[in-house]
Amino acid sequence: IRKSDAIRRLAVNPLLLSIIALVHRYRARLPERRVELYAECVDVLLGHWDEAKGLAGRLTAAQKRAVLQPVAFELHARRARELPRPELERLLAAHLPAVGGQATEAATFLAEVRDRSGLLLEVGPDVFTFSHLTFQEYLAALHANEREPARAAVLENVEDRWWQEVALLSAGLGDADPLVEALLARADDASRILAGQCALEAAKLAPELRARATAELEAVFRRSTDPATLLRAGEVLARAAGTNAAEFFLLLLEEAEPVRVRAAALALVEMGRADTAAFTALVQKLADRRAWALASRFMGEIGPANLLAALPEAAWEEAARLLDLALVRVPPGEFTMGSDDYDDEKPIHRVTLPEYFIGKYPVTNLQYARFARATGKKHEFPPEEAAHPVVNVSWHGTRAYAEWVGMR
């Protein structure tokens, strides 16, 4: 999992992590491309798990998947996650004959998929959903790649965020030329960024289209002043261009414009394990005391978990210092304080607070351990819990920490 950026992003979800573990158990290896991993996950859930338990049904995993694909697409086209049993059985009945089943077997098919694969869940009385939106999107993308009207619907709705994951998966399943061409023909930055993402996922894409998608992304990154746009474009470029992109982002770190600096830093962290040289250069920049104020502004945008997952342990001490400076402003306002339940909480009254600043993230074990070492205290934790919020700290300990880091 740690070796693959795509798999690592999926594994943060407990359900998907469990299914990935099942795939590894039955396949002994994990594919690195997302669409291939999803295919393995669906096949394991629909067929191989049953086969291992001696419960294989009349339909193969591929046949069951063929029945579920149009159902997933129909659900997605309705912008829905759930279907009532009568509607779901009607859709299943319409597609079972195409794989050699009978329309009258819809209820049996539904029960089998629900009880033996977990791909469909009954989330309420006679209300069903795919166990994760990822599976609905993947199956919808499969259907779109096999049916021209469905493919046209994806192209028509590609600017809608609800459809963008389906578009990306569709690009990864076959010829991405029509999708990338359609996106590049549009004038907005969001479409150019999505074109770059599709180029990354594409199973097949003309070299000139791939080069053009990268060039358009670089143009977006250079001219945009919107932080969200910069970040999205930077992340895609970082994944797409490797060392060349790293050099590009490191040059941007020298600029004075905060949004560009922040986007470049976030993109380099996103590159993480994929580009060790760029990653090392970023650590050196962040550890440079002369860039302390600049680093503190965008370090907080990265987040402790992503930061520590990327940085070598030798750089964690500096990371803790930077995280201590990641603050957000809370505007002035009123709140109700006290209660009538206890004498020491009476009376209920309104309190007005001036503006103040609070840590962007909970204080981590790593940060608190730095304080503990400096003040003669003891705070131990396993390395994998460095980014976890510190717990079991008293009010007095919390106050002492805040004063020690100069945030009180």
C-alpha positions as MATLAB code, in Angstrom:
seq = 'IRKSDAIRRLAVNPLLLSIIALVHRYRARLPERRVELYAECVDVLLGHWDEAKGLAGRLTAAQKRAVLQPVAFELHARRARELPRPELERLLAAHLPAVGGQATEAATFLAEVRDRSGLLLEVGPDVFTFSHLTFQEYLAALHANEREPARAAVLENVEDRWWQEVALLSAGLGDADPLVEALLARADDASRILAGQCALEAAKLAPELRARATAELEAVFRRSTDPATLLRAGEVLARAAGTNAAEFFLLLLEEAEPVRVRAAALALVEMGRADTAAFTALVQKLADRRAWALASRFMGEIGPANLLAALPEAAWEEAARLLDLALVRVPPGEFTMGSDDYDDEKPIHRVTLPEYFIGKYPVTNLQYARFARATGKKHEFPPEEAAHPVVNVSWHGTRAYAEWVGMR';
ca = [
       0.000    0.000    0.000;
       2.797    2.431    0.898;
       4.445    1.916   -2.489;
       1.404    3.042   -4.483;
       0.080    6.575   -4.215;
      -3.261    5.593   -5.762;
      -3.814    2.666   -3.395;
      -2.662    4.690   -0.390;
      -5.324    7.328   -1.064;
      -8.014    4.629   -1.145;
      -6.788    2.819    1.967;
      -7.712    5.679    4.300;
     -11.306    4.402    4.089;
     -11.792    1.396    6.434;
     -14.226   -0.399    4.126;
     -11.996   -0.010    1.068;
      -8.937   -0.998    3.097;
     -10.686   -4.236    4.127;
     -11.600   -4.997    0.520;
      -8.062   -4.197   -0.637;
      -6.808   -6.683    1.960;
      -9.204   -9.289    0.527;
      -7.886   -8.648   -2.975;
      -4.331   -9.097   -1.748;
      -5.293  -12.322    0.002;
      -6.808  -13.854   -3.115;
      -4.460  -12.312   -5.707;
      -1.190  -12.125   -3.704;
      -0.493   -8.739   -5.311;
      -2.215   -5.391   -5.776;
      -2.528   -3.596   -9.125;
      -1.261   -0.021   -9.055;
      -3.815    1.571  -11.398;
      -7.086    2.513   -9.721;
      -9.367    1.032  -12.362;
      -7.522   -2.274  -12.189;
      -7.752   -2.285   -8.405;
     -11.489   -1.549   -8.531;
     -11.959   -4.361  -11.052;
     -10.166   -6.761   -8.718;
     -12.198   -5.543   -5.728;
     -15.510   -6.022   -7.531;
     -14.510   -9.443   -8.885;
     -13.397  -10.644   -5.457;
     -16.648   -9.466   -3.889;
     -18.887  -10.877   -6.630;
     -17.204  -14.184   -7.280;
     -13.917  -15.261   -5.798;
     -14.983  -14.845   -2.195;
     -17.938  -17.159   -2.826;
     -15.767  -19.637   -4.725;
     -13.350  -19.849   -1.817;
     -16.270  -20.678    0.467;
     -17.756  -23.207   -1.978;
     -20.803  -21.010   -2.622;
     -20.343  -20.135   -6.282;
     -23.683  -19.300   -7.924;
     -24.938  -19.871  -11.446;
     -23.745  -16.482  -12.708;
     -20.055  -15.622  -12.907;
     -18.563  -12.496  -11.380;
     -18.391  -10.933  -14.861;
     -22.079  -11.652  -15.488;
     -23.116  -10.190  -12.139;
     -21.007   -7.129  -12.850;
     -22.694   -6.739  -16.257;
     -26.089   -6.674  -14.532;
     -24.984   -4.117  -11.937;
     -23.284   -1.722  -14.393;
     -26.465   -0.228  -15.908;
     -28.046   -0.130  -12.443;
     -25.121    1.910  -11.134;
     -25.292    4.240  -14.132;
     -29.031    4.749  -13.720;
     -28.534    5.528  -10.040;
     -25.779    7.998  -10.848;
     -27.837    9.635  -13.579;
     -30.506   10.281  -10.950;
     -27.841   11.823   -8.668;
     -28.874    9.278   -6.072;
     -27.189    6.831   -3.722;
     -30.240    4.770   -2.744;
     -33.079    2.916   -4.471;
     -36.200    1.293   -3.029;
     -36.460   -2.473   -3.524;
     -39.258   -2.420   -6.160;
     -37.331    0.022   -8.357;
     -34.051   -1.846   -7.937;
     -35.634   -5.202   -8.709;
     -37.253   -3.698  -11.811;
     -33.839   -2.545  -13.069;
     -32.213   -5.888  -12.278;
     -35.016   -7.757  -14.020;
     -34.465   -5.684  -17.161;
     -30.799   -6.677  -17.406;
     -30.659  -10.267  -16.099;
     -31.809  -11.852  -19.392;
     -28.795  -10.338  -21.198;
     -26.462  -12.566  -19.154;
     -28.586  -15.721  -19.332;
     -30.644  -15.087  -16.224;
     -34.380  -14.691  -15.851;
     -36.269  -11.496  -15.084;
     -38.130  -13.412  -12.397;
     -34.838  -13.998  -10.560;
     -34.323  -10.321   -9.678;
     -35.230  -10.742   -5.998;
     -32.957  -13.787   -5.690;
     -30.104  -11.982   -7.424;
     -30.505   -8.985   -5.136;
     -30.480  -11.164   -2.018;
     -27.361  -12.986   -3.221;
     -25.413   -9.779   -3.927;
     -26.530   -8.288   -0.613;
     -25.843  -11.335    1.556;
     -22.799  -12.863   -0.084;
     -20.816  -10.000   -1.589;
     -21.661   -6.891    0.410;
     -21.524   -4.840   -2.779;
     -25.139   -3.798   -2.219;
     -26.309   -2.926    1.271;
     -29.817   -2.685    2.680;
     -29.569    0.602    4.578;
     -33.222    0.725    5.572;
     -36.344   -1.408    5.173;
     -36.285   -2.303    1.457;
     -33.870    0.543    0.631;
     -30.552   -0.348   -1.037;
     -27.269    1.357   -1.868;
     -23.830    0.392   -3.136;
     -21.556   -0.198   -0.151;
     -19.337    2.685   -1.244;
     -19.816    5.474   -3.766;
     -16.553    4.336   -5.395;
     -18.219    1.115   -6.586;
     -21.216    2.978   -7.995;
     -18.864    5.316   -9.881;
     -16.670    2.490  -11.176;
     -19.602    0.401  -12.420;
     -21.195    3.491  -13.988;
     -17.894    4.192  -15.799;
     -17.798    0.618  -17.116;
     -21.297    1.061  -18.491;
     -20.388    4.408  -20.066;
     -17.434    2.848  -21.875;
     -19.630    0.123  -23.330;
     -22.671    2.224  -24.313;
     -22.383    5.307  -26.524;
     -25.466    7.091  -25.084;
     -24.026    6.683  -21.606;
     -20.607    7.915  -22.749;
     -22.289   10.975  -24.278;
     -24.056   11.633  -20.976;
     -20.734   11.611  -19.129;
     -19.263   14.105  -21.629;
     -22.322   16.306  -21.350;
     -22.116   16.415  -17.542;
     -18.348   16.386  -17.114;
     -18.254   19.861  -15.541;
     -20.535   18.587  -12.774;
     -18.427   17.366   -9.833;
     -20.902   14.509   -9.304;
     -19.780   13.078  -12.667;
     -16.063   13.842  -12.568;
     -14.940   10.631  -10.866;
     -16.960    8.651  -13.405;
     -15.188   10.594  -16.173;
     -11.756    9.872  -14.664;
     -12.489    6.175  -14.307;
     -13.890    6.086  -17.829;
     -10.600    7.534  -19.099;
      -8.735    4.796  -17.267;
     -10.801    2.060  -18.865;
     -10.167    2.772  -22.542;
      -9.499    5.374  -25.233;
      -9.509    8.769  -23.493;
      -9.020   10.862  -26.660;
     -12.668   12.023  -27.040;
     -12.949   12.969  -23.370;
      -9.651   14.863  -23.201;
     -10.318   16.637  -26.514;
     -13.752   17.745  -25.317;
     -12.315   19.103  -22.081;
      -9.453   20.971  -23.745;
     -11.910   22.606  -26.126;
     -13.514   24.385  -23.191;
     -12.241   27.744  -21.992;
     -12.400   27.298  -18.212;
      -9.525   26.271  -15.939;
     -11.543   23.528  -14.232;
     -11.940   21.680  -17.546;
      -8.213   21.951  -18.289;
      -7.380   20.556  -14.854;
      -9.813   17.689  -15.378;
      -8.253   17.051  -18.797;
      -4.885   16.711  -17.071;
      -6.357   14.295  -14.532;
      -7.899   12.226  -17.320;
      -4.524   12.158  -19.080;
      -2.992   10.701  -15.924;
      -5.671    8.029  -15.606;
      -5.920    7.236  -19.326;
      -5.394    3.680  -20.473;
      -4.900    5.029  -24.010;
      -4.273    8.627  -25.093;
      -2.648   10.163  -28.158;
       0.828   11.546  -27.280;
       0.001   14.991  -28.689;
      -3.096   15.192  -26.478;
      -1.107   14.144  -23.425;
       1.511   16.844  -24.141;
      -1.166   19.461  -24.752;
      -2.972   18.599  -21.506;
       0.275   19.064  -19.569;
       1.046   22.385  -21.311;
      -2.451   23.706  -20.546;
      -2.055   22.699  -16.891;
       1.234   24.578  -16.608;
      -0.438   27.646  -18.144;
      -3.244   27.456  -15.580;
      -0.749   27.175  -12.756;
       1.272   30.150  -13.946;
      -1.610   32.561  -14.510;
      -4.192   31.632  -11.885;
      -4.533   33.592   -8.655;
      -7.195   31.322   -7.142;
      -5.670   29.129   -4.404;
      -8.014   26.187   -5.034;
      -7.251   26.237   -8.754;
      -3.516   26.475   -8.096;
      -3.632   23.533   -5.747;
      -5.620   21.296   -8.070;
      -3.451   22.143  -11.074;
      -0.281   21.751   -9.014;
      -1.246   18.334   -7.705;
      -1.970   17.036  -11.190;
       1.235   18.486  -12.632;
       3.242   17.038   -9.765;
       1.918   13.570  -10.470;
       2.229   13.939  -14.219;
       5.704   15.330  -14.774;
       7.941   13.880  -12.052;
      11.324   15.561  -11.659;
      10.623   18.277  -14.225;
       7.528   19.302  -12.325;
       9.527   19.282   -9.099;
      11.970   21.807  -10.511;
       9.047   23.933  -11.672;
       7.447   23.928   -8.208;
      10.710   24.590   -6.395;
      11.211   27.702   -8.521;
       7.722   28.851   -7.538;
       8.652   28.471   -3.872;
      11.035   31.396   -4.385;
       8.211   33.694   -5.494;
       6.719   36.297   -3.155;
       3.060   35.684   -4.005;
       1.611   33.599   -1.142;
      -0.983   31.680   -3.158;
       1.666   30.417   -5.574;
       4.052   29.501   -2.776;
       1.337   27.602   -0.951;
       0.209   25.749   -4.061;
       3.786   24.807   -4.949;
       4.457   23.502   -1.451;
       1.268   21.459   -1.366;
       1.975   20.035   -4.797;
       5.473   18.986   -3.742;
       4.128   17.239   -0.661;
       1.547   15.548   -2.878;
       4.423   14.217   -4.943;
       5.794   12.694   -1.761;
       7.277    9.298   -2.332;
       7.059    9.628   -6.124;
       9.932   12.123   -6.282;
      12.488   11.838   -3.507;
      14.753   14.611   -4.796;
      11.911   17.163   -4.888;
      10.720   15.973   -1.525;
      14.158   16.417    0.025;
      14.424   19.894   -1.459;
      11.088   20.830    0.097;
      12.207   19.633    3.529;
      15.358   21.729    3.227;
      13.316   24.784    2.284;
      10.955   24.321    5.208;
      13.823   23.748    7.639;
      15.567   26.927    6.554;
      15.138   29.403    9.409;
      15.443   32.311    7.005;
      12.173   31.149    5.390;
      10.428   30.592    8.742;
       7.593   33.115    8.270;
       6.937   32.027    4.707;
       6.988   28.331    5.595;
       4.568   28.790    8.488;
       1.908   30.179    6.146;
       1.689   27.211    3.832;
       2.809   24.440    6.192;
      -0.528   24.711    7.930;
      -2.282   24.010    4.630;
      -0.679   20.575    4.384;
      -1.911   19.033    7.642;
       0.020   16.932   10.152;
      -0.850   13.475    8.808;
       0.121   14.233    5.188;
       3.165   16.171    6.318;
       4.575   13.474    8.584;
       3.744   10.718    6.098;
       5.959   12.539    3.610;
       8.792   13.811    5.768;
      11.649   11.606    7.007;
      11.746   11.323   10.797;
      14.915   13.435   10.842;
      12.796   16.417    9.781;
       9.955   15.851   12.259;
      11.365   18.218   14.888;
      11.213   21.103   12.448;
       7.764   20.001   11.308;
       6.540   20.219   14.904;
       7.753   23.818   15.161;
       5.981   24.758   11.966;
       2.738   23.074   13.002;
       2.793   25.087   16.242;
       2.485   28.199   14.100;
      -0.443   27.006   11.959;
      -3.254   29.165   13.362;
      -6.685   30.267   12.151;
      -8.595   33.397   13.159;
     -11.854   33.127   15.114;
     -13.903   36.349   14.756;
     -15.384   38.142   17.787;
     -18.807   37.030   18.983;
     -21.143   36.104   21.806;
     -22.036   32.792   23.398;
     -24.183   31.625   26.317;
     -22.235   30.457   29.369;
     -23.414   28.690   32.542;
     -26.416   26.556   33.495;
     -29.113   26.280   36.156;
     -28.094   22.730   37.087;
     -25.129   23.502   39.377;
     -24.514   26.375   41.762;
     -20.996   27.017   40.491;
     -22.340   27.391   36.928;
     -25.057   29.943   37.753;
     -26.251   32.290   36.422;
     -26.711   31.704   32.722;
     -25.242   34.734   31.028;
     -23.964   36.044   27.712;
     -20.214   36.389   27.183;
     -18.604   38.442   24.450;
     -15.179   37.351   23.236;
     -12.788   39.429   21.156;
     -11.163   37.831   18.136;
      -8.597   35.171   18.898;
      -6.473   32.586   17.105;
      -6.641   28.829   17.500;
      -4.540   25.987   16.157;
      -5.637   24.822   12.707;
      -5.198   21.223   13.867;
      -5.314   19.444   17.248;
      -1.883   19.361   18.914;
      -0.161   16.151   17.861;
       1.881   13.670   19.878;
       4.944   14.926   18.048;
       4.370   18.532   19.073;
       3.626   17.673   22.688;
       6.690   15.407   22.924;
       8.872   18.342   21.900;
       7.381   20.369   24.760;
       7.805   17.439   27.162;
      11.501   17.047   26.339;
      12.147   20.759   26.808;
      10.375   20.875   30.188;
      11.672   17.643   31.701;
       8.458   15.684   31.238;
       7.890   12.328   29.553;
       5.647   11.655   26.573;
       6.205    8.501   24.536;
       4.301    7.199   21.528;
       4.897    4.795   18.615;
       6.133    6.532   15.417;
       2.949    5.653   13.541;
       0.978    7.768   16.039;
       3.127   10.900   15.661;
       0.356   12.763   13.836;
      -2.400   11.590   16.200;
      -3.903   14.205   18.525;
      -2.342   14.061   21.979;
      -4.732   12.793   24.682;
      -4.877   12.601   28.488;
      -3.437   16.085   28.989;
      -4.849   18.045   31.928;
      -6.096   21.631   31.751;
      -2.900   22.758   33.517;
      -0.770   20.777   31.073;
      -2.631   22.297   28.144;
      -2.097   25.798   29.502;
       1.610   25.117   30.131;
       2.019   23.879   26.554;
       0.274   26.940   25.095;
       2.467   29.288   27.127;
       5.611   27.365   26.193;
       4.962   27.697   22.447;
       4.073   31.361   22.856;
       0.462   30.983   21.802;
      -1.195   32.368   24.911;
];
